[in-house]
Amino acid sequence: MTQPISTGSEWTFELIERYHDVIGGIAAEFGLDTYPNQIEVISSEQMMDAYAASGMPVYYSHWSFGKHFLSIENQYSRGQMGLAYEIVINSNPCIAYLMEENTITMQALVIAHACYGHNSFFKGNYLFRTWTDADSIIDYLLFARNYVASCEAKHGVDAVERVLDACHALMNYGVDRYKRPYPISAEEEQRRQAEREEYLQKQVNDLWRTIPSARAEKETEQRIPFLKEPQENLLYFLEKRAPLLEPWQRELIRIVRKIAQYFYPQRQTQVMNEGWATFWHYTILNEMYDRGLVTDGFMMEFLQSHTSVIYQPPFDSPFYSGINPYTLGFAMMRDIRRICEQPTEEDRRWFPDIAGSDWKETLQFAMKSFKDESFIQQFLSPQVMRDLKLFYVVDDDLRAEIEIAAIHDDEGYRVIREQLSRQYNLGDREPNIQVIDVDMRGDRALYLQHMQHNRRPLGPDTDEVLRHVHSLWGFDVHLESVQDGKVTQSWHCPPEPDQ
Amino acid sequence: MSYLIDRRLNGKNKSAVNRQRFLRRYRQHIQRAVQDAVGKRSITDIEQGEKITIPSRDVSEPTLGHGAGGNRGIIHPGNKEFVAGDRIARRGGSGGGGSGEGRASNSGEGVDDFVFQITQEEFLEFMFEDLELPNLVKRQLAGTETFKYRRGGFSSVGTPNQINIVRSLRAAHARRIAMGAPKRRRLRELEAERQQLLQADPLVRDTRRLAEIEEEMIVIQRKLDALPFIDQFDIRYNLNIKEPQPSSKAVMFCLMDVSGSMNQATKDMAKRFFILLYLFLKRNYDHIDVVFIRHHTSAKEVDEEEFFYSRETGGTIVSSALRLMQQIMRDRYPESEWNIYGAQASDGDNWNDDSSVCYELLIKDIMPHLQHYSYVEITPRDHQALWEEYEQVQQLFPDSFAMQQIVEVRDIYPVFRELFRRRTA
């Protein structure tokens, strides 16, 4: 009979290391491939700091992070919110934070969840592999922070804040959805930045020497080539084409754009990522229990917090705020294992490929090759839909009543799966807005188009966001919502006089 | 390969700068909240921190998103009795099943407000921002505690904690060069001679001379080696010079009417005014004297405790307080050394012919020596003789005499700000 690693609830560095070794060993047996881990023990104040900066260890300064911090501090101090147990950063080595206030059980849970669950997801999932560069992100953020600070010193905090505010408003429209971005590297960025500055200097000299301002403006106009096809990456477009921006302002846009790109895969794989990590902490800690490495008390504490993490309040509960990604992800991951190990007749019909296959390989395949949208489309089983009692509501403002279009029964399974998958498609979730034209001969106005889907209108922030676009573009900005080729609504900045 | 790092000792206020950015951006909101808070608070907890509430639309970060409307479908969990094809009346207009968009709040504040806490320090900073004592001048070089130490070069005497290492080693180096120079010169001469001798044919070489030279060289080398690396003589000390600082000594006279005509509410307002003033002086000025005078028919100098909490009362003779103030000024605060300020609070009620006495006292004996004098009248009623007399004083001393009226508690802070607003000269 093996002795449990520990019996008390206090943690020590030696204990954490022993747990980490054991967990790492079990994870390797299950075939999890991870980046090296860097585990950092921090206090709750530091956790709040990290929280406020999207979990990143370095970030540039901006008031919105301060706002975020204040609201966390306020909620935390009044006991309305526990801090997340863990923050984990997609970097190489993979940085995970442990909070000093936690018990050894929680530390072990976090190690299994973050250092092996999320970590292996970051390393394995195709989106992260293609779109983010775990090796260089920390260096890049450091470059970004120093660059923003130097801009603040040169041009004033307010000027920098104006540009960053505008960029943040468009952050979700600053990603390339189909092209792989070049890998970023801090040195490269610095060198490129220096080149830029040099070029700028030459420009300035040229201006001083001969060209009067009127002619300079004319040249700007000629520099904008004709827009051949609509551009969906608004920040990229503004960075490259906005006529009046200074080089440092373009650089700031670029920084926000790069960071948005880095976070883009995380937004697309929330269910999978959390489901994967939750599945593995659950599996690994149970394995430890089976081997007699942890006590009953340990398991009770672990299960208590595990169940509260995966709790899904029903739609009519006051605590309901949409589907809990932990619940859905965890249920699906477990279900895949079940289908592999104990397939029912229904499973054989629905999943002929994976029913009865090796569960570890199948899960690895699922984790590596999908994002939320396609993962749900592929693997959401009738069993999970029944367990979660999913139903589909159609709310059409042309009709007086809302309709229950499908529920978890034979007729409804495919509809629900289709709809839930769509619900996780960022392209559906966010309005589709593109740059379609620039009036180059005339007033240089920028034309944006919103391709409406299912007649869903734009939200109340639209005017505000348009003002931000205007501040970057420098000339008039027009936005039209188009449904079936007809303009349904339009916005202008500055507002048109007749409105 | 993995690392376990203890970061708990690293700084924890990484977000401090972002917090400051936030406070800076919403300075006006916070200032307004502070202003409201000052009006609402009881006298004793006026210096606490404060919970600031800002409407969330003002702090929102806009993003493009879908609004309510159109045809939208949502998947919800937890079905209980619905079957496909059920139709349900729409609740509230948006959101399927009454949820989705809006988030309920169970904390008392609506989700519409952004709430956070500022510290006491920040509260006071916002409260007294841009305020100062008017016409403060640096009067004279006097007083024992107004010395300041300033770096004043280097000295060869001092205490070990003030040793300047660079200077000391430089001096040692110089000394070694200077002391060794004649010896090294001699050494070079001898070496040259020795080389000359060595070059000569071994048959005719003067070996005796050679031996002599080599012996002397050894002696000189030994002397050179014996030069101490560092000597007591080399050590230099940083020198600090004590310099007298021009002082700006100031005294504030607080004159409060506690007569019977002042009812409890009025007295409370007067106290609030003086508490603000007292906090402001304590916080923004290091060395300031405050003289508290309360008066009814007779005036009395009291300490802080008694000034704010005593309940003694009686009739009203304002001039008694002014007389006492003049007396104290003459005895303890010579104009040549002190910036003298006065602040007076009263309900404007005075003994019939006393107001003209006040006028005389002020223009003849007090105002000429004062930097600034402010008068607040706490009354919802019409002004009486005292106000009219004081208006004449103001005409004579437009720069240094200010008067304001307070009707309600919430006027106090704005009036206070107006009186001590920083003026651009």
mmCIF file of N, CA, C and O in Angstrom, chain A residues 145-217:
data_model
loop_
_atom_site.group_PDB
_atom_site.id
_atom_site.type_symbol
_atom_site.label_atom_id
_atom_site.label_comp_id
_atom_site.label_asym_id
_atom_site.label_seq_id
_atom_site.Cartn_x
_atom_site.Cartn_y
_atom_site.Cartn_z
ATOM 1 N N ARG A 145 5.358 47.272 -24.074
ATOM 2 C CA ARG A 145 5.259 48.151 -22.907
ATOM 3 C C ARG A 145 6.266 49.288 -22.996
ATOM 4 O O ARG A 145 5.941 50.449 -22.766
ATOM 5 N N ASN A 146 7.508 48.936 -23.351
ATOM 6 C CA ASN A 146 8.525 49.986 -23.436
ATOM 7 C C ASN A 146 8.201 50.976 -24.546
ATOM 8 O O ASN A 146 8.414 52.177 -24.392
ATOM 9 N N TYR A 147 7.664 50.468 -25.636
ATOM 10 C CA TYR A 147 7.364 51.372 -26.746
ATOM 11 C C TYR A 147 6.243 52.333 -26.352
ATOM 12 O O TYR A 147 6.338 53.540 -26.589
ATOM 13 N N VAL A 148 5.201 51.788 -25.736
ATOM 14 C CA VAL A 148 4.093 52.656 -25.322
ATOM 15 C C VAL A 148 4.594 53.689 -24.314
ATOM 16 O O VAL A 148 4.262 54.871 -24.401
ATOM 17 N N ALA A 149 5.449 53.247 -23.392
ATOM 18 C CA ALA A 149 5.980 54.193 -22.395
ATOM 19 C C ALA A 149 6.800 55.290 -23.083
ATOM 20 O O ALA A 149 6.697 56.458 -22.710
ATOM 21 N N SER A 150 7.566 54.917 -24.091
ATOM 22 C CA SER A 150 8.389 55.949 -24.735
ATOM 23 C C SER A 150 7.501 56.910 -25.528
ATOM 24 O O SER A 150 7.779 58.107 -25.602
ATOM 25 N N CYS A 151 6.423 56.393 -26.105
ATOM 26 C CA CYS A 151 5.485 57.285 -26.801
ATOM 27 C C CYS A 151 4.841 58.248 -25.808
ATOM 28 O O CYS A 151 4.644 59.427 -26.101
ATOM 29 N N GLU A 152 4.508 57.720 -24.633
ATOM 30 C CA GLU A 152 3.893 58.586 -23.623
ATOM 31 C C GLU A 152 4.851 59.698 -23.228
ATOM 32 O O GLU A 152 4.463 60.846 -23.042
ATOM 33 N N ALA A 153 6.135 59.340 -23.118
ATOM 34 C CA ALA A 153 7.119 60.354 -22.746
ATOM 35 C C ALA A 153 7.246 61.400 -23.854
ATOM 36 O O ALA A 153 7.398 62.584 -23.588
ATOM 37 N N LYS A 154 7.163 60.952 -25.085
ATOM 38 C CA LYS A 154 7.373 61.880 -26.205
ATOM 39 C C LYS A 154 6.132 62.693 -26.542
ATOM 40 O O LYS A 154 6.210 63.871 -26.826
ATOM 41 N N HIS A 155 4.981 62.020 -26.550
ATOM 42 C CA HIS A 155 3.794 62.674 -27.086
ATOM 43 C C HIS A 155 2.724 62.942 -26.035
ATOM 44 O O HIS A 155 1.674 63.478 -26.373
ATOM 45 N N GLY A 156 2.971 62.526 -24.806
ATOM 46 C CA GLY A 156 1.989 62.787 -23.759
ATOM 47 C C GLY A 156 1.043 61.617 -23.571
ATOM 48 O O GLY A 156 0.702 60.916 -24.524
ATOM 49 N N VAL A 157 0.630 61.442 -22.310
ATOM 50 C CA VAL A 157 -0.226 60.305 -21.974
ATOM 51 C C VAL A 157 -1.561 60.389 -22.709
ATOM 52 O O VAL A 157 -2.086 59.391 -23.203
ATOM 53 N N ASP A 158 -2.086 61.611 -22.825
ATOM 54 C CA ASP A 158 -3.413 61.742 -23.429
ATOM 55 C C ASP A 158 -3.431 61.331 -24.892
ATOM 56 O O ASP A 158 -4.340 60.641 -25.340
ATOM 57 N N ALA A 159 -2.403 61.762 -25.622
ATOM 58 C CA ALA A 159 -2.360 61.438 -27.050
ATOM 59 C C ALA A 159 -2.283 59.931 -27.248
ATOM 60 O O ALA A 159 -2.966 59.367 -28.107
ATOM 61 N N VAL A 160 -1.462 59.278 -26.440
ATOM 62 C CA VAL A 160 -1.323 57.824 -26.551
ATOM 63 C C VAL A 160 -2.634 57.153 -26.160
ATOM 64 O O VAL A 160 -3.086 56.209 -26.810
ATOM 65 N N GLU A 161 -3.253 57.673 -25.107
ATOM 66 C CA GLU A 161 -4.500 57.082 -24.646
ATOM 67 C C GLU A 161 -5.585 57.147 -25.720
ATOM 68 O O GLU A 161 -6.336 56.193 -25.915
ATOM 69 N N ARG A 162 -5.627 58.273 -26.429
ATOM 70 C CA ARG A 162 -6.640 58.402 -27.487
ATOM 71 C C ARG A 162 -6.492 57.301 -28.529
ATOM 72 O O ARG A 162 -7.465 56.690 -28.949
ATOM 73 N N VAL A 163 -5.255 57.074 -28.949
ATOM 74 C CA VAL A 163 -5.034 56.044 -29.971
ATOM 75 C C VAL A 163 -5.372 54.661 -29.417
ATOM 76 O O VAL A 163 -6.065 53.870 -30.052
ATOM 77 N N LEU A 164 -4.912 54.386 -28.206
ATOM 78 C CA LEU A 164 -5.156 53.059 -27.629
ATOM 79 C C LEU A 164 -6.652 52.817 -27.401
ATOM 80 O O LEU A 164 -7.155 51.727 -27.661
ATOM 81 N N ASP A 165 -7.361 53.849 -26.940
ATOM 82 C CA ASP A 165 -8.810 53.709 -26.747
ATOM 83 C C ASP A 165 -9.461 53.273 -28.048
ATOM 84 O O ASP A 165 -10.285 52.355 -28.077
ATOM 85 N N ALA A 166 -9.089 53.980 -29.101
ATOM 86 C CA ALA A 166 -9.681 53.679 -30.405
ATOM 87 C C ALA A 166 -9.332 52.258 -30.834
ATOM 88 O O ALA A 166 -10.181 51.518 -31.325
ATOM 89 N N CYS A 167 -8.086 51.881 -30.619
ATOM 90 C CA CYS A 167 -7.669 50.535 -31.019
ATOM 91 C C CYS A 167 -8.401 49.466 -30.216
ATOM 92 O O CYS A 167 -8.819 48.454 -30.762
ATOM 93 N N HIS A 168 -8.546 49.712 -28.914
ATOM 94 C CA HIS A 168 -9.222 48.713 -28.086
ATOM 95 C C HIS A 168 -10.666 48.511 -28.553
ATOM 96 O O HIS A 168 -11.187 47.403 -28.516
ATOM 97 N N ALA A 169 -11.301 49.608 -28.978
ATOM 98 C CA ALA A 169 -12.681 49.490 -29.438
ATOM 99 C C ALA A 169 -12.758 48.576 -30.658
ATOM 100 O O ALA A 169 -13.760 47.917 -30.892
ATOM 101 N N LEU A 170 -11.684 48.542 -31.438
ATOM 102 C CA LEU A 170 -11.698 47.749 -32.669
ATOM 103 C C LEU A 170 -10.897 46.463 -32.540
ATOM 104 O O LEU A 170 -10.634 45.787 -33.532
ATOM 105 N N MET A 171 -10.526 46.133 -31.314
ATOM 106 C CA MET A 171 -9.603 45.015 -31.112
ATOM 107 C C MET A 171 -10.095 43.719 -31.770
ATOM 108 O O MET A 171 -9.311 42.988 -32.357
ATOM 109 N N ASN A 172 -11.410 43.479 -31.683
ATOM 110 C CA ASN A 172 -11.924 42.243 -32.283
ATOM 111 C C ASN A 172 -11.894 42.292 -33.800
ATOM 112 O O ASN A 172 -12.094 41.284 -34.467
ATOM 113 N N TYR A 173 -11.692 43.489 -34.343
ATOM 114 C CA TYR A 173 -11.594 43.617 -35.792
ATOM 115 C C TYR A 173 -10.149 43.860 -36.195
ATOM 116 O O TYR A 173 -9.872 44.583 -37.140
ATOM 117 N N GLY A 174 -9.232 43.312 -35.408
ATOM 118 C CA GLY A 174 -7.814 43.507 -35.703
ATOM 119 C C GLY A 174 -7.128 42.188 -35.962
ATOM 120 O O GLY A 174 -5.918 42.082 -35.804
ATOM 121 N N VAL A 175 -7.897 41.164 -36.337
ATOM 122 C CA VAL A 175 -7.256 39.858 -36.520
ATOM 123 C C VAL A 175 -7.393 39.407 -37.968
ATOM 124 O O VAL A 175 -8.349 39.713 -38.646
ATOM 125 N N ASP A 176 -6.373 38.707 -38.412
ATOM 126 C CA ASP A 176 -6.464 38.038 -39.702
ATOM 127 C C ASP A 176 -7.082 36.686 -39.439
ATOM 128 O O ASP A 176 -6.594 35.912 -38.635
ATOM 129 N N ARG A 177 -8.170 36.407 -40.136
ATOM 130 C CA ARG A 177 -8.842 35.141 -39.862
ATOM 131 C C ARG A 177 -8.295 33.999 -40.702
ATOM 132 O O ARG A 177 -8.399 32.854 -40.350
ATOM 133 N N TYR A 178 -7.716 34.335 -41.834
ATOM 134 C CA TYR A 178 -7.358 33.254 -42.752
ATOM 135 C C TYR A 178 -5.868 33.152 -43.051
ATOM 136 O O TYR A 178 -5.390 32.148 -43.518
ATOM 137 N N LYS A 179 -5.129 34.231 -42.814
ATOM 138 C CA LYS A 179 -3.700 34.190 -43.119
ATOM 139 C C LYS A 179 -2.925 33.883 -41.866
ATOM 140 O O LYS A 179 -3.238 34.396 -40.804
ATOM 141 N N ARG A 180 -1.864 33.146 -41.986
ATOM 142 C CA ARG A 180 -1.025 32.974 -40.829
ATOM 143 C C ARG A 180 -0.139 34.208 -40.684
ATOM 144 O O ARG A 180 0.485 34.641 -41.645
ATOM 145 N N PRO A 181 -0.116 34.801 -39.495
ATOM 146 C CA PRO A 181 0.727 35.982 -39.325
ATOM 147 C C PRO A 181 2.201 35.586 -39.258
ATOM 148 O O PRO A 181 2.525 34.453 -38.938
ATOM 149 N N TYR A 182 3.066 36.521 -39.584
ATOM 150 C CA TYR A 182 4.486 36.252 -39.420
ATOM 151 C C TYR A 182 4.780 36.072 -37.952
ATOM 152 O O TYR A 182 4.165 36.699 -37.116
ATOM 153 N N PRO A 183 5.723 35.217 -37.619
ATOM 154 C CA PRO A 183 6.085 35.098 -36.205
ATOM 155 C C PRO A 183 6.608 36.449 -35.710
ATOM 156 O O PRO A 183 7.291 37.162 -36.456
ATOM 157 N N ILE A 184 6.266 36.767 -34.487
ATOM 158 C CA ILE A 184 6.766 38.027 -33.954
ATOM 159 C C ILE A 184 8.013 37.771 -33.132
ATOM 160 O O ILE A 184 8.156 36.730 -32.515
ATOM 161 N N SER A 185 8.900 38.720 -33.163
ATOM 162 C CA SER A 185 10.064 38.602 -32.302
ATOM 163 C C SER A 185 10.444 39.999 -31.858
ATOM 164 O O SER A 185 10.384 40.947 -32.632
ATOM 165 N N ALA A 186 10.771 40.110 -30.597
ATOM 166 C CA ALA A 186 11.000 41.443 -30.041
ATOM 167 C C ALA A 186 12.179 42.128 -30.709
ATOM 168 O O ALA A 186 12.125 43.313 -31.037
ATOM 169 N N GLU A 187 13.239 41.385 -30.968
ATOM 170 C CA GLU A 187 14.418 42.007 -31.586
ATOM 171 C C GLU A 187 14.065 42.538 -32.966
ATOM 172 O O GLU A 187 14.398 43.650 -33.340
ATOM 173 N N GLU A 188 13.370 41.652 -33.687
ATOM 174 C CA GLU A 188 12.941 42.018 -35.027
ATOM 175 C C GLU A 188 12.126 43.305 -34.981
ATOM 176 O O GLU A 188 12.346 44.242 -35.743
ATOM 177 N N GLU A 189 11.187 43.357 -34.005
ATOM 178 C CA GLU A 189 10.334 44.521 -33.884
ATOM 179 C C GLU A 189 11.159 45.774 -33.634
ATOM 180 O O GLU A 189 10.914 46.829 -34.199
ATOM 181 N N GLN A 190 12.146 45.621 -32.761
ATOM 182 C CA GLN A 190 12.940 46.796 -32.413
ATOM 183 C C GLN A 190 13.725 47.299 -33.623
ATOM 184 O O GLN A 190 13.804 48.482 -33.885
ATOM 185 N N ARG A 191 14.268 46.346 -34.366
ATOM 186 C CA ARG A 191 15.065 46.713 -35.529
ATOM 187 C C ARG A 191 14.167 47.411 -36.555
ATOM 188 O O ARG A 191 14.488 48.457 -37.090
ATOM 189 N N ARG A 192 13.006 46.806 -36.775
ATOM 190 C CA ARG A 192 12.074 47.359 -37.734
ATOM 191 C C ARG A 192 11.648 48.754 -37.304
ATOM 192 O O ARG A 192 11.572 49.676 -38.112
ATOM 193 N N GLN A 193 11.417 48.883 -35.990
ATOM 194 C CA GLN A 193 11.013 50.174 -35.457
ATOM 195 C C GLN A 193 12.087 51.223 -35.716
ATOM 196 O O GLN A 193 11.811 52.332 -36.144
ATOM 197 N N ALA A 194 13.335 50.845 -35.489
ATOM 198 C CA ALA A 194 14.438 51.770 -35.702
ATOM 199 C C ALA A 194 14.495 52.183 -37.172
ATOM 200 O O ALA A 194 14.668 53.363 -37.501
ATOM 201 N N GLU A 195 14.305 51.231 -38.067
ATOM 202 C CA GLU A 195 14.310 51.530 -39.496
ATOM 203 C C GLU A 195 13.229 52.533 -39.849
ATOM 204 O O GLU A 195 13.443 53.480 -40.584
ATOM 205 N N ARG A 196 12.065 52.278 -39.306
ATOM 206 C CA ARG A 196 10.934 53.170 -39.500
ATOM 207 C C ARG A 196 11.292 54.604 -39.124
ATOM 208 O O ARG A 196 11.046 55.546 -39.856
ATOM 209 N N GLU A 197 11.853 54.717 -37.922
ATOM 210 C CA GLU A 197 12.201 56.037 -37.410
ATOM 211 C C GLU A 197 13.165 56.732 -38.357
ATOM 212 O O GLU A 197 13.022 57.914 -38.654
ATOM 213 N N GLU A 198 14.104 55.962 -38.841
ATOM 214 C CA GLU A 198 15.106 56.521 -39.727
ATOM 215 C C GLU A 198 14.448 57.046 -40.991
ATOM 216 O O GLU A 198 14.715 58.139 -41.463
ATOM 217 N N TYR A 199 13.551 56.210 -41.494
ATOM 218 C CA TYR A 199 12.829 56.578 -42.700
ATOM 219 C C TYR A 199 12.052 57.861 -42.453
ATOM 220 O O TYR A 199 12.069 58.795 -43.252
ATOM 221 N N LEU A 200 11.408 57.908 -41.307
ATOM 222 C CA LEU A 200 10.637 59.087 -40.956
ATOM 223 C C LEU A 200 11.530 60.320 -40.958
ATOM 224 O O LEU A 200 11.194 61.377 -41.468
ATOM 225 N N GLN A 201 12.700 60.152 -40.367
ATOM 226 C CA GLN A 201 13.635 61.259 -40.285
ATOM 227 C C GLN A 201 13.937 61.802 -41.688
ATOM 228 O O GLN A 201 13.943 62.987 -41.938
ATOM 229 N N LYS A 202 14.153 60.871 -42.621
ATOM 230 C CA LYS A 202 14.427 61.273 -44.008
ATOM 231 C C LYS A 202 13.259 62.058 -44.562
ATOM 232 O O LYS A 202 13.424 63.085 -45.205
ATOM 233 N N GLN A 203 12.070 61.532 -44.307
ATOM 234 C CA GLN A 203 10.873 62.207 -44.784
ATOM 235 C C GLN A 203 10.839 63.640 -44.288
ATOM 236 O O GLN A 203 10.576 64.576 -45.028
ATOM 237 N N VAL A 204 11.117 63.772 -42.981
ATOM 238 C CA VAL A 204 11.078 65.102 -42.386
ATOM 239 C C VAL A 204 12.076 66.015 -43.095
ATOM 240 O O VAL A 204 11.770 67.138 -43.471
ATOM 241 N N ASN A 205 13.279 65.510 -43.314
ATOM 242 C CA ASN A 205 14.290 66.325 -44.001
ATOM 243 C C ASN A 205 13.814 66.758 -45.376
ATOM 244 O O ASN A 205 13.974 67.904 -45.773
ATOM 245 N N ASP A 206 13.218 65.797 -46.064
ATOM 246 C CA ASP A 206 12.697 66.115 -47.386
ATOM 247 C C ASP A 206 11.694 67.246 -47.323
ATOM 248 O O ASP A 206 11.726 68.186 -48.105
ATOM 249 N N LEU A 207 10.808 67.117 -46.338
ATOM 250 C CA LEU A 207 9.787 68.145 -46.200
ATOM 251 C C LEU A 207 10.415 69.502 -45.962
ATOM 252 O O LEU A 207 10.041 70.505 -46.555
ATOM 253 N N TRP A 208 11.392 69.517 -45.100
ATOM 254 C CA TRP A 208 12.049 70.780 -44.794
ATOM 255 C C TRP A 208 12.689 71.366 -46.038
ATOM 256 O O TRP A 208 12.693 72.565 -46.254
ATOM 257 N N ARG A 209 13.223 70.502 -46.856
ATOM 258 C CA ARG A 209 13.996 71.002 -47.981
ATOM 259 C C ARG A 209 13.120 71.656 -49.030
ATOM 260 O O ARG A 209 13.318 72.788 -49.403
ATOM 261 N N THR A 210 12.160 70.935 -49.533
ATOM 262 C CA THR A 210 11.472 71.493 -50.690
ATOM 263 C C THR A 210 9.957 71.562 -50.608
ATOM 264 O O THR A 210 9.364 72.600 -50.895
ATOM 265 N N ILE A 211 9.333 70.454 -50.204
ATOM 266 C CA ILE A 211 7.921 70.322 -50.561
ATOM 267 C C ILE A 211 7.013 71.154 -49.680
ATOM 268 O O ILE A 211 6.984 70.998 -48.466
ATOM 269 N N PRO A 212 6.243 72.038 -50.245
ATOM 270 C CA PRO A 212 5.264 72.795 -49.456
ATOM 271 C C PRO A 212 4.107 71.877 -49.046
ATOM 272 O O PRO A 212 3.877 70.852 -49.674
ATOM 273 N N SER A 213 3.391 72.307 -48.025
ATOM 274 C CA SER A 213 2.442 71.387 -47.405
ATOM 275 C C SER A 213 1.330 70.952 -48.362
ATOM 276 O O SER A 213 0.905 69.804 -48.340
ATOM 277 N N ALA A 214 0.848 71.843 -49.194
ATOM 278 C CA ALA A 214 -0.263 71.500 -50.064
ATOM 279 C C ALA A 214 0.117 70.322 -50.954
ATOM 280 O O ALA A 214 -0.656 69.388 -51.145
ATOM 281 N N ARG A 215 1.339 70.384 -51.471
ATOM 282 C CA ARG A 215 1.758 69.320 -52.367
ATOM 283 C C ARG A 215 1.936 68.004 -51.608
ATOM 284 O O ARG A 215 1.622 66.947 -52.129
ATOM 285 N N ALA A 216 2.378 68.136 -50.408
ATOM 286 C CA ALA A 216 2.568 66.933 -49.592
ATOM 287 C C ALA A 216 1.244 66.208 -49.432
ATOM 288 O O ALA A 216 1.168 64.994 -49.523
ATOM 289 N N GLU A 217 0.198 66.985 -49.211
ATOM 290 C CA GLU A 217 -1.106 66.363 -49.028
ATOM 291 C C GLU A 217 -1.552 65.645 -50.281
ATOM 292 O O GLU A 217 -2.099 64.559 -50.247
#
